[in-house]
XYZ file of C-alpha atoms in Angstrom:
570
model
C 0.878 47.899 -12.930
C 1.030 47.657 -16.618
C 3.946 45.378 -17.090
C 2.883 42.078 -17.236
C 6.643 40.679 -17.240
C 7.350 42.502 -13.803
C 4.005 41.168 -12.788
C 4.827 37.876 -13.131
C 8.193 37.910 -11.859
C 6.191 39.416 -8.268
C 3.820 36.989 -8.695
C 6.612 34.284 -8.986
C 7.965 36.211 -6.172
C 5.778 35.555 -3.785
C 5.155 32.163 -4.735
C 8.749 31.087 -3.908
C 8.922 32.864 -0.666
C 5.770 31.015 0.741
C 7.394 27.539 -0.459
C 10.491 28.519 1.330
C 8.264 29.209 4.385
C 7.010 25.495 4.126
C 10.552 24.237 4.841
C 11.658 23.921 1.247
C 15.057 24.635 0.457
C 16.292 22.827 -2.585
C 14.829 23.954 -6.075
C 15.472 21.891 -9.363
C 15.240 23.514 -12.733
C 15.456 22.623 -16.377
C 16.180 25.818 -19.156
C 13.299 26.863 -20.370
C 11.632 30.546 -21.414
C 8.086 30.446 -20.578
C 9.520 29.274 -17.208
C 11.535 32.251 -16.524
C 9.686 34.487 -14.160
C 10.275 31.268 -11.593
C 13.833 30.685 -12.624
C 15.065 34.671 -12.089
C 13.226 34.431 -9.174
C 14.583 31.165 -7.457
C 17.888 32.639 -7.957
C 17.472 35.407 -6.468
C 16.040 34.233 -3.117
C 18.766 33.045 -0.968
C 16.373 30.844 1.463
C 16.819 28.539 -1.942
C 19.728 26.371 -3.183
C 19.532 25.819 -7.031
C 19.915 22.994 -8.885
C 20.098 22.484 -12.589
C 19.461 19.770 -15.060
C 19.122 19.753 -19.121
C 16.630 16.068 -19.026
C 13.296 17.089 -17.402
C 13.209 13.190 -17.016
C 16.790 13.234 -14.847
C 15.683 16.223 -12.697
C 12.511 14.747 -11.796
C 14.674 12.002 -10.394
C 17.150 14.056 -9.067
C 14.991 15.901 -7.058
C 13.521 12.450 -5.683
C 16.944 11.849 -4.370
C 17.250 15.139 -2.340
C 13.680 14.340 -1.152
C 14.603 10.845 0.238
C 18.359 11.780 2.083
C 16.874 14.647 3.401
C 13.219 13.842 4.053
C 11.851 17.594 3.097
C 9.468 18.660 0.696
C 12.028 19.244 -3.218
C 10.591 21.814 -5.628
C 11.015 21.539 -8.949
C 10.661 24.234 -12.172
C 10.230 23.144 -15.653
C 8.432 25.241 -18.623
C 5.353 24.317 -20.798
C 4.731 21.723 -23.325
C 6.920 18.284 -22.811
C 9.129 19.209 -20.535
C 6.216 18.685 -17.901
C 5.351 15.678 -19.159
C 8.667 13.980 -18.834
C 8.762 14.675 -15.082
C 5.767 11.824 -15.127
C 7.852 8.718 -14.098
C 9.534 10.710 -11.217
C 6.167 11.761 -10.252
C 4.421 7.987 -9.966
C 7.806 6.940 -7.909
C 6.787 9.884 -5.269
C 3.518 9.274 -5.096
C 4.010 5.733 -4.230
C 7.006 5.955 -1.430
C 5.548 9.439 -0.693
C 8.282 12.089 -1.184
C 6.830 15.866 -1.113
C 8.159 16.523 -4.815
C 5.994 19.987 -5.657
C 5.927 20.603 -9.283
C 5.813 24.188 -10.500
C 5.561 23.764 -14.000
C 5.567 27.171 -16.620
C 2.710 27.249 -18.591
C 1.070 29.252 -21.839
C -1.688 31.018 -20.668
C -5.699 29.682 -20.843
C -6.097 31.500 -24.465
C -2.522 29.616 -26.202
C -4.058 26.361 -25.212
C -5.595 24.009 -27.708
C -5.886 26.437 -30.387
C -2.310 25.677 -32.496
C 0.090 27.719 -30.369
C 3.671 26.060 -30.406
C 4.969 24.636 -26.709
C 1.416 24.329 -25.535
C -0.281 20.809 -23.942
C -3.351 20.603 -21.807
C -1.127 20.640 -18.415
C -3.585 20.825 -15.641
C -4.720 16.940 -15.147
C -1.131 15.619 -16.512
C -0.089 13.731 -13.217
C -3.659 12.473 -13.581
C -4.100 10.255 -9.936
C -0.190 10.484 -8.795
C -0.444 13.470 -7.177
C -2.363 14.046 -3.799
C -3.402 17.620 -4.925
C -3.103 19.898 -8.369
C -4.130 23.439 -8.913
C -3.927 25.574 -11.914
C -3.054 28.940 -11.143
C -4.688 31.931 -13.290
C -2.439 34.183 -15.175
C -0.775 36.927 -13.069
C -2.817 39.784 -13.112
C -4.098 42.613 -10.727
C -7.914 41.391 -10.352
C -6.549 38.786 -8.301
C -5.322 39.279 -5.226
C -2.009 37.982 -3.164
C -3.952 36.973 -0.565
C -5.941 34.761 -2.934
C -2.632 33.137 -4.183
C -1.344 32.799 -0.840
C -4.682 31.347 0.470
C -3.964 28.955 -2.175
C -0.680 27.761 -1.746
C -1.335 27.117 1.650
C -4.248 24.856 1.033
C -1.748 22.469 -0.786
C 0.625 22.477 1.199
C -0.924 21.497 3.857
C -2.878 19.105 2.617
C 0.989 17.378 1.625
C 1.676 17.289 4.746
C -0.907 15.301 5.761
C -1.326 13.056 2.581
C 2.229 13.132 2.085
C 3.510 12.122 -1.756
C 3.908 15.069 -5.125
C 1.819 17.926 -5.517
C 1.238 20.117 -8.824
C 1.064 23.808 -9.063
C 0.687 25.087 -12.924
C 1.171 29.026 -13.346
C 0.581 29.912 -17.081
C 2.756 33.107 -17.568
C 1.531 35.582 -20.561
C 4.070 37.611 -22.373
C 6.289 39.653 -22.500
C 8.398 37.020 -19.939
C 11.800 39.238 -19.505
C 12.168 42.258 -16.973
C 13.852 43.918 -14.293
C 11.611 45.748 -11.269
C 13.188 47.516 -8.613
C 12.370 46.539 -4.721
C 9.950 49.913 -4.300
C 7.962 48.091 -7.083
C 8.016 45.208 -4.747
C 6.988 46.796 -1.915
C 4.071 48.913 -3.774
C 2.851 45.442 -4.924
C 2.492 43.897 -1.350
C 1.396 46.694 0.056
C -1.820 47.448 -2.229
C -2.430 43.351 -1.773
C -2.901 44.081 1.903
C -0.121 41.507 3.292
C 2.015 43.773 4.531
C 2.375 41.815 7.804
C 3.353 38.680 5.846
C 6.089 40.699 4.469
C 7.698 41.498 7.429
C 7.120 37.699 9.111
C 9.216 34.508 8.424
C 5.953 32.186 8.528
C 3.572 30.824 6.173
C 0.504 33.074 5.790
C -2.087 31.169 7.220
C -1.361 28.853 9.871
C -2.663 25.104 10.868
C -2.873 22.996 13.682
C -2.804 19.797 13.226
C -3.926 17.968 17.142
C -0.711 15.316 17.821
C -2.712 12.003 18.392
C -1.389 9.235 20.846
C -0.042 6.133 19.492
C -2.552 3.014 20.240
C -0.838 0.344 21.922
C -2.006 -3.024 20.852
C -4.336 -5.241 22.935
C -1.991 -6.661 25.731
C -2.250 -9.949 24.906
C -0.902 -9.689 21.447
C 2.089 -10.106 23.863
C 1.181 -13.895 24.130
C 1.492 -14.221 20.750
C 4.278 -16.211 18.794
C 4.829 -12.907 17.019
C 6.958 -12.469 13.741
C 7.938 -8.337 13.054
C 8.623 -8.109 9.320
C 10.768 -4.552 8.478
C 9.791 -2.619 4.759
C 11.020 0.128 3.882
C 11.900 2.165 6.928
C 14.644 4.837 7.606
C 18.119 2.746 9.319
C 17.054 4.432 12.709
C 13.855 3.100 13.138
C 14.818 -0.285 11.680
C 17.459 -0.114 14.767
C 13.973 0.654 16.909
C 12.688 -2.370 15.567
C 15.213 -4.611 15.997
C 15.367 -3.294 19.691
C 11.869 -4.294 20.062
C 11.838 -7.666 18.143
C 15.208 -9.147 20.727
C 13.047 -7.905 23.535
C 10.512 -9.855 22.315
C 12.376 -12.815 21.520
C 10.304 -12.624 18.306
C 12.141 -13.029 14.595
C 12.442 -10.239 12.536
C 12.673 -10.419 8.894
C 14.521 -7.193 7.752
C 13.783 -6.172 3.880
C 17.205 -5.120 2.705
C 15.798 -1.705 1.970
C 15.917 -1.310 6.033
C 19.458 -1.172 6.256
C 19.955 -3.873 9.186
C 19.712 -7.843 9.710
C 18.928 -10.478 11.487
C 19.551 -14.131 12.523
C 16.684 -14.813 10.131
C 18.327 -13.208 7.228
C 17.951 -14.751 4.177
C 14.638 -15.730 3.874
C 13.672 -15.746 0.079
C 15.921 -18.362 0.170
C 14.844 -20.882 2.555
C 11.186 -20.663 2.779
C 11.656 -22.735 -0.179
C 12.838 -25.420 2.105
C 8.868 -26.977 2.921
C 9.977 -27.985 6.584
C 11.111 -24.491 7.501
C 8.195 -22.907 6.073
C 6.176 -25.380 8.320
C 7.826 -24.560 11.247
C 7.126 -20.751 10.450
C 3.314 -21.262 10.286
C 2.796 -21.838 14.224
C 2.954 -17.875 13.702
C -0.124 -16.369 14.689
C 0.762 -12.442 14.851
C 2.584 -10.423 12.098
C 3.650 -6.612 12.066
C 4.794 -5.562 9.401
C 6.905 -2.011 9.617
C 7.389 0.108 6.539
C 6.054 -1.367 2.285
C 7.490 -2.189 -0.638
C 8.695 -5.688 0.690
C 11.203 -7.235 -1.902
C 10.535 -10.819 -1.465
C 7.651 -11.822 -3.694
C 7.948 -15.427 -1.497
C 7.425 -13.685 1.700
C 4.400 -12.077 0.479
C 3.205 -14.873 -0.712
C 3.175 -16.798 2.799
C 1.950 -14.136 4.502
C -1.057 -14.077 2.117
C -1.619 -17.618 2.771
C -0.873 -17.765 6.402
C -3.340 -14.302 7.268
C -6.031 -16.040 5.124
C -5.043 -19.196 7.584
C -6.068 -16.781 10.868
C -3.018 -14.739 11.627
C -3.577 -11.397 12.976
C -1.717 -8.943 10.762
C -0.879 -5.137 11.664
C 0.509 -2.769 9.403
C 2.471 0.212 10.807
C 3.081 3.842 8.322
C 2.725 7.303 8.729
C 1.276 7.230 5.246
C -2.372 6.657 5.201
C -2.866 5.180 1.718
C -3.921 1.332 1.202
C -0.655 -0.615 1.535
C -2.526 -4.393 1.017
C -1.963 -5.988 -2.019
C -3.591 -9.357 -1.110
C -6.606 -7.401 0.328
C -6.442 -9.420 4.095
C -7.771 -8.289 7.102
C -5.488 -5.774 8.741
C -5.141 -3.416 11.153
C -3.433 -0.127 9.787
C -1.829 2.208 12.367
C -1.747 5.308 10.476
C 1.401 6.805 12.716
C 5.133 7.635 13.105
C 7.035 4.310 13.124
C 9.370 5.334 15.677
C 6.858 6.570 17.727
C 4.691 3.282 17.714
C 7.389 0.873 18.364
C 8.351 3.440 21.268
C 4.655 3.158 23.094
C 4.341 -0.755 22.148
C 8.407 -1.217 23.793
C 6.919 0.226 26.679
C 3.595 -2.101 26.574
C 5.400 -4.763 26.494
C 7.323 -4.368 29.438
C 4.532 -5.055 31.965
C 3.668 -8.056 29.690
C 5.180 -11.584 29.697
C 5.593 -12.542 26.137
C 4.616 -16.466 26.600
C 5.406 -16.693 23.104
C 9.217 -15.790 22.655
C 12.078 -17.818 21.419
C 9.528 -19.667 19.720
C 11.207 -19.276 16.208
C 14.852 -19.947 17.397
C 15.298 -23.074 15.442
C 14.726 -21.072 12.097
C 17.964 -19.007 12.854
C 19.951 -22.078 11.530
C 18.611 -21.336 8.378
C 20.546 -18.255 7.516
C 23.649 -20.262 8.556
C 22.616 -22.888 6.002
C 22.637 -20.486 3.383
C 25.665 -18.875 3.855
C 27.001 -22.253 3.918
C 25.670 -22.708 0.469
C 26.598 -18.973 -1.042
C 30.345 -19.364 -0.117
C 31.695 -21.654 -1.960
C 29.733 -20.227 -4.921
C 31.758 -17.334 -4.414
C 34.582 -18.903 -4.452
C 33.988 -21.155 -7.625
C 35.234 -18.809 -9.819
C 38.038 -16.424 -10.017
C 36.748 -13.806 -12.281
C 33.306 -11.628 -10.594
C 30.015 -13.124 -10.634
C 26.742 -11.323 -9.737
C 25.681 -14.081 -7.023
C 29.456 -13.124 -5.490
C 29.367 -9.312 -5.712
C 25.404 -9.564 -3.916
C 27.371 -12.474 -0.719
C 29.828 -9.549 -0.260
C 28.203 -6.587 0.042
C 28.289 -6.657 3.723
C 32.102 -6.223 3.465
C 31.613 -2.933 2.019
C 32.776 0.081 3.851
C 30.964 1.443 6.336
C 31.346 4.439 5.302
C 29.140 4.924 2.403
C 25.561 4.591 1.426
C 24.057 2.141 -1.113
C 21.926 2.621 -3.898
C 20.361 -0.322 -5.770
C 18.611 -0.527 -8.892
C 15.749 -2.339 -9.700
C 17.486 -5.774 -11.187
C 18.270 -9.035 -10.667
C 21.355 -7.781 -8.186
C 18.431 -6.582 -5.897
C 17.039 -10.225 -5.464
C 20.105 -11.706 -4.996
C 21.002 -9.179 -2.225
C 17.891 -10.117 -1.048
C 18.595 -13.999 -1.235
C 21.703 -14.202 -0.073
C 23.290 -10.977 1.405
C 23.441 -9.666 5.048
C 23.586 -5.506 5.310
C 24.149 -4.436 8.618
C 23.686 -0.482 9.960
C 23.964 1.364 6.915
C 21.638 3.870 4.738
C 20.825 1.911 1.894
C 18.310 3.467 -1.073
C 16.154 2.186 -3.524
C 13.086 3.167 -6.031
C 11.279 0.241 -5.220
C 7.575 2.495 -5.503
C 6.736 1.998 -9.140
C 9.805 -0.235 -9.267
C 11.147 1.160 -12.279
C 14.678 1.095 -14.304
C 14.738 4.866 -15.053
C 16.045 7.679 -13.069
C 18.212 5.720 -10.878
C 21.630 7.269 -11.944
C 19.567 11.069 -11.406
C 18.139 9.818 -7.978
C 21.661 8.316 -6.542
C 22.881 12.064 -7.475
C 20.072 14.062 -5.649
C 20.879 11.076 -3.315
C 24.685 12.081 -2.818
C 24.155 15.762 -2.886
C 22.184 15.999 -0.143
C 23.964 13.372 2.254
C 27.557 14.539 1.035
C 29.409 11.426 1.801
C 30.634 8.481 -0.365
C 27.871 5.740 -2.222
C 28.297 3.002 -3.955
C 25.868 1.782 -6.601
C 24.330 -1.393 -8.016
C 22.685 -1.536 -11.093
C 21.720 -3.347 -14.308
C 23.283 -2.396 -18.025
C 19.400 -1.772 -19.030
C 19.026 0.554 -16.298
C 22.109 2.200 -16.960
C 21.619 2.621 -20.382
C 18.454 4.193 -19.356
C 19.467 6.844 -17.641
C 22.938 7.701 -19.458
C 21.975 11.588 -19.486
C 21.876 12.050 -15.909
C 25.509 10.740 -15.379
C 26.283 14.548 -16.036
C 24.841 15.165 -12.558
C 27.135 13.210 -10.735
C 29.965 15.360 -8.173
C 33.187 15.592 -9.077
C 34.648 15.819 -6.257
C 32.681 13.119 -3.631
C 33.943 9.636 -4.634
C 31.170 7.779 -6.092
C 31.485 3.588 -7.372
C 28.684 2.568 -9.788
C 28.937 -1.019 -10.407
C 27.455 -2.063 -12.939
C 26.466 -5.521 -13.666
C 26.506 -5.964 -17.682
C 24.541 -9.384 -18.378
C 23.591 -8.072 -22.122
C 19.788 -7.260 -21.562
C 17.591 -8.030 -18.567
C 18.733 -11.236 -17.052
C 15.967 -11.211 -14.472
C 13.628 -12.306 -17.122
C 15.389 -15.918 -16.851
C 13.519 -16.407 -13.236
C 10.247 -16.313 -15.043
C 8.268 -18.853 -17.190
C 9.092 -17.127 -20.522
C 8.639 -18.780 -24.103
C 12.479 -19.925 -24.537
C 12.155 -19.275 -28.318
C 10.572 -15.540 -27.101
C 12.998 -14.619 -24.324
C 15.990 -13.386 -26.231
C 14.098 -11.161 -28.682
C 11.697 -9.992 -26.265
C 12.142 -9.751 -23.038
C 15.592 -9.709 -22.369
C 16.647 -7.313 -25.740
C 20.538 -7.799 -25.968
C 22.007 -4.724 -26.578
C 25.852 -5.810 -27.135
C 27.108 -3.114 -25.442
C 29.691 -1.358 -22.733
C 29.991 1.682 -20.800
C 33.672 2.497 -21.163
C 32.752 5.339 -23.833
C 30.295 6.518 -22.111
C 32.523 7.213 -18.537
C 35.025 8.684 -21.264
C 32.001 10.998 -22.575
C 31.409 12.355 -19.507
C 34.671 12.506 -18.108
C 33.947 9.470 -15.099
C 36.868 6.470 -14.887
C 36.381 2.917 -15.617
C 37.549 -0.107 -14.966
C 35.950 -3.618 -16.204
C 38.467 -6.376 -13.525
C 38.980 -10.018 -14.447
C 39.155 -11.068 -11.325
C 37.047 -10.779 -8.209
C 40.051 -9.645 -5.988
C 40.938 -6.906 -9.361
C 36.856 -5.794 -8.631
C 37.238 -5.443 -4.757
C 40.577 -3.364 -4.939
C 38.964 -1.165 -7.904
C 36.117 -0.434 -5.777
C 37.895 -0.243 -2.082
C 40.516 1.940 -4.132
C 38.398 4.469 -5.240
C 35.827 4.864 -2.079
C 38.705 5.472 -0.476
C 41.430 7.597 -1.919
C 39.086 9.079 -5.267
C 37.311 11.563 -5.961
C 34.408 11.844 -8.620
C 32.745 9.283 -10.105
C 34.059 5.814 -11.482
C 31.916 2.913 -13.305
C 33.091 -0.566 -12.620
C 31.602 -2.785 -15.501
C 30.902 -6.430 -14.254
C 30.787 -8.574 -17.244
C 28.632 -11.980 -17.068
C 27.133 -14.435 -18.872
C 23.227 -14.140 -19.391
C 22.442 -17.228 -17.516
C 24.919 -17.612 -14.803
C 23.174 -16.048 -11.913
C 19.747 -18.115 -12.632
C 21.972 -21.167 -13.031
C 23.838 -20.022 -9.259
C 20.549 -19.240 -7.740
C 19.109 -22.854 -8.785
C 22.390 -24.734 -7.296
C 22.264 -22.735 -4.177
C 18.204 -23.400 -3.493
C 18.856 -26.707 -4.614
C 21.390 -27.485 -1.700
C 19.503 -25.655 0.903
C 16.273 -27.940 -0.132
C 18.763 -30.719 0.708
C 19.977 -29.948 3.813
């Protein structure tokens, strides 16, 4: 075969149809030429639903979302030069929560590399350490066989689903890049490449077996134990596992927000600043923790102090990598959650935990804060963030949550209870991009109505991707505008440096920018004007609507110390 544009389009081809084989089924894709061999040929295989973005940076992010709601490995096409390069932010989120994102990124071929040619960067290497495996593919071309590329693509898959988090796969495509083939040139191709039998079979072409291994229960007499179960980031059902096992127990359980459920110790970054709760807290001598990317930089810090003390401390994730910030001893059950709290429920059953109820008295704490947070919320009539965080449990049922990475997140942390409900975040890398892009992959895969919390900064951010969002599912972001990044207040920040520096007030709104891309807006006076807005819409709307929350820069710092303040107190 002497056309190297229907040559790549086979090549492209086959690639495809062995991704679709590994269970993917969504395919993102940014315009681009050298990238068109994949592009023709991702529409034309029906096993794939497309997906299309102009920002490389917002598809990358988009395509996080789908990964998350529907927990399945998200492919994603972009051409050569930049356009690979902006997908790196995405990429370091998936790594660390460990979506299966797999990159197939367009490329110029080995020879238009480093020598002046226009669109071309040294690709292979760009995700550097935040992938688990990259592979630069040669050109298309008949001295290599499909077995070879098949071969290959199997290796990395496979090893994804082990290692779980992005993979790479970089196919530099020669010209010419534009051409039609008819199926008997197909069918010659496959045929003198000897995988005729793949052809004609819906599974991958080689196959692995991967031996199921038995949970571990824990040693019996961690039963004993005055236990504490501390919930990460975890999917709602096996936080409702959890919780099952914790009551059982008799043992507290301090549920992350990102978990989706709570507890009768909710609360907690706000009153382990209270010295005689955090006392009573220490007779712990056994901590699980369920799930990472724990919120509460106060809860960390005890649980440093009190495993350095001589707690036990087990850690419980399917994903393998080091999750162990303060480097303590720790026993890491590399396992499906759901399936260890299922063998340890059991366990425990032929146990007698001498050490339940022994927390009890701490559950008064969460009532002391609420006691604290309401009339806060009911100081003022016009919305406040420390408000909008108290009632988020109101919320309807109905939707999913998204929230950004802002102060709002600590506050819901502080002082909010969410109970039951699919609730997202980006909390890997923790950072303020993409989050508009990932509440849309978000929405389009779970097809039901979200509501979203996020900072001005991190909306301004991510402006491009509001293009993504459905018109037709109804969709609330609220947006809390406190003119540059309030969260910088909590820290110890040069007063005379903070303004200029850290927090960077912008002096602007979003009611153009809903008008630009066709979403409604509403900015309410009132906190009752905010909750019918927002009730309104979830319920009877369709599309997209930004609420814009006005407040001053230091209100919510000022709240949060009034609110700690009294709980110190009693």
């Amino acid at each position: 075969m002497s056309n190297q544009a229907v040559l790549n389009r086979l090549w492209s081809r086959v690639l495809l149809e062995e991704l679709s084989r590994f269970g993917i089924g969504h395919i993102c894709i940014a315009p681009g030429s050298r990238s068109t061999p994949l592009t023709l040929e991702a529409d034309q295989n029906s096993k794939l639903e497309v997906h299309t973005h102009f920002d490389e940076r917002g598809l990358g992010y988009f395509a996080l979302g789908l990964a998350k709601a529907l927990n399945q490995p998200i492919a994603i096409v972009v051409t050569s030069g930049t356009a690979v390069a902006n997908l790196l932010p995405s990429i370091a989120e998936a790594y660390l929560t460990g979506e299966k994102l797999v990159v197939v990124t367009a490329d110029r071929p080995i020879e238009l590399v480093a020598c002046g040619a226009n669109q071309a960067i040294q690709q292979m290497g760009i995700f550097s350490h935040h992938v688990t495996q990259a592979i630069s593919l040669p050109s298309p071309n008949l001295n290599v066989s499909l077995n070879w590329l098949l071969t290959t693509i199997d290796d990395v898959m496979f090893k994804q689903a082990i290692s779980l988090g992005p993979v790479h796969i970089n196919c530099p495509f020669p010209e010419p890049l534009y051409a039609d083939y008819s199926d008997d040139d197909y069918l010659n191709f496959i045929n003198s490449n000897s995988i005729d039998r793949w052809r004609n079979s819906d599974q991958t072409y080689c196959q692995q077996i991967i031996p199921k291994t038995e949970c571990a229960p824990i040693p019996e007499e961690y039963f004993g134990k005055k236990g504490l179960i501390i919930l990460g980031k975890v999917s709602l059902e096996e936080a409702k596992l959890a919780k099952t096992f914790a009551e059982s127990l008799s043992w507290p359980l301090f549920a992350d927000p990102q978990s989706g459920v709570t507890s009768d110790w909710a609360n907690y970054d706000t009153w382990l600043q209270d010295a005689s709760q955090l006392q009573i807290l220490c007779q712990c001598d056994l901590i699980i923790q369920l799930g990472a990317q724990i919120i509460s930089k106060r809860l960390l810090a005890w649980l440093e102090a009190h495993v350095l003390a001589g707690a036990d401390y087990i850690y419980v994730s399917p994903n393998g990598s080091r999750n162990n910030q303060a480097h303590l001893a720790q026993t890491h059950y590399v396992v499906d959650i759901g399936n260890w709290i299922y063998v340890q429920y059991q366990v425990s059953k032929l146990c007698k935990p001498s050490g339940a109820y022994w927390a009890n008295k701490l559950k008064e704490n969460r009532l002391r804060v609420q006691e604290r947070v309401l009339p806060m919320m009911k100081q003022f009539e016009r919305p406040s963030e420390v408000a909008i965080a108290g009632k988020i449990s109101q919320l309807s049922e109905a939707c999913s949550l998204f929230i950004g990475n802002s102060l709002f997140i600590r506050l819901v942390d502080m002082f909010a209870q969410i109970s039951d409900r699919d609730l997202f975040t980006n909390r890997g890398a923790s950072g303020i991009d993409g989050n508009i892009a990932t509440v849309a992959g978000i929405q389009r895969a779970l097809q039901k109505p979200m509501i979203v919390f996020i900072g001005d900064t991190s909306l301004l951010h991510d402006l491009n991707s509001l293009a993504l969002l459905s018109d037709q599912l109804p969709l609330v972001i609220v947006v809390i505008n406190n003119d540059g990044g309030a969260i910088f207040n909590l820290l110890p920040i040069p007063e005379d440096k903070k303004r200029r520096l850290y927090q960077m007030p912008h002096h602007l709104q979003f009611e153009h920018a809903a008008k630009q891309f066709g979403l409604l807006y509403c900015m309410p006076e009132s906190m009752g004007a905010y909750q019918a807005s927002l009730e309104q819409h979830i319920c009877e709307g369709e599309g997209a609507m930004i609420i814009e929350v006005s407040v001053p820069s230091e209100e919510s710092h000022g709240h949060i110390t009034q609110i700690v303040d009294a709980v110190r107190a009693g």
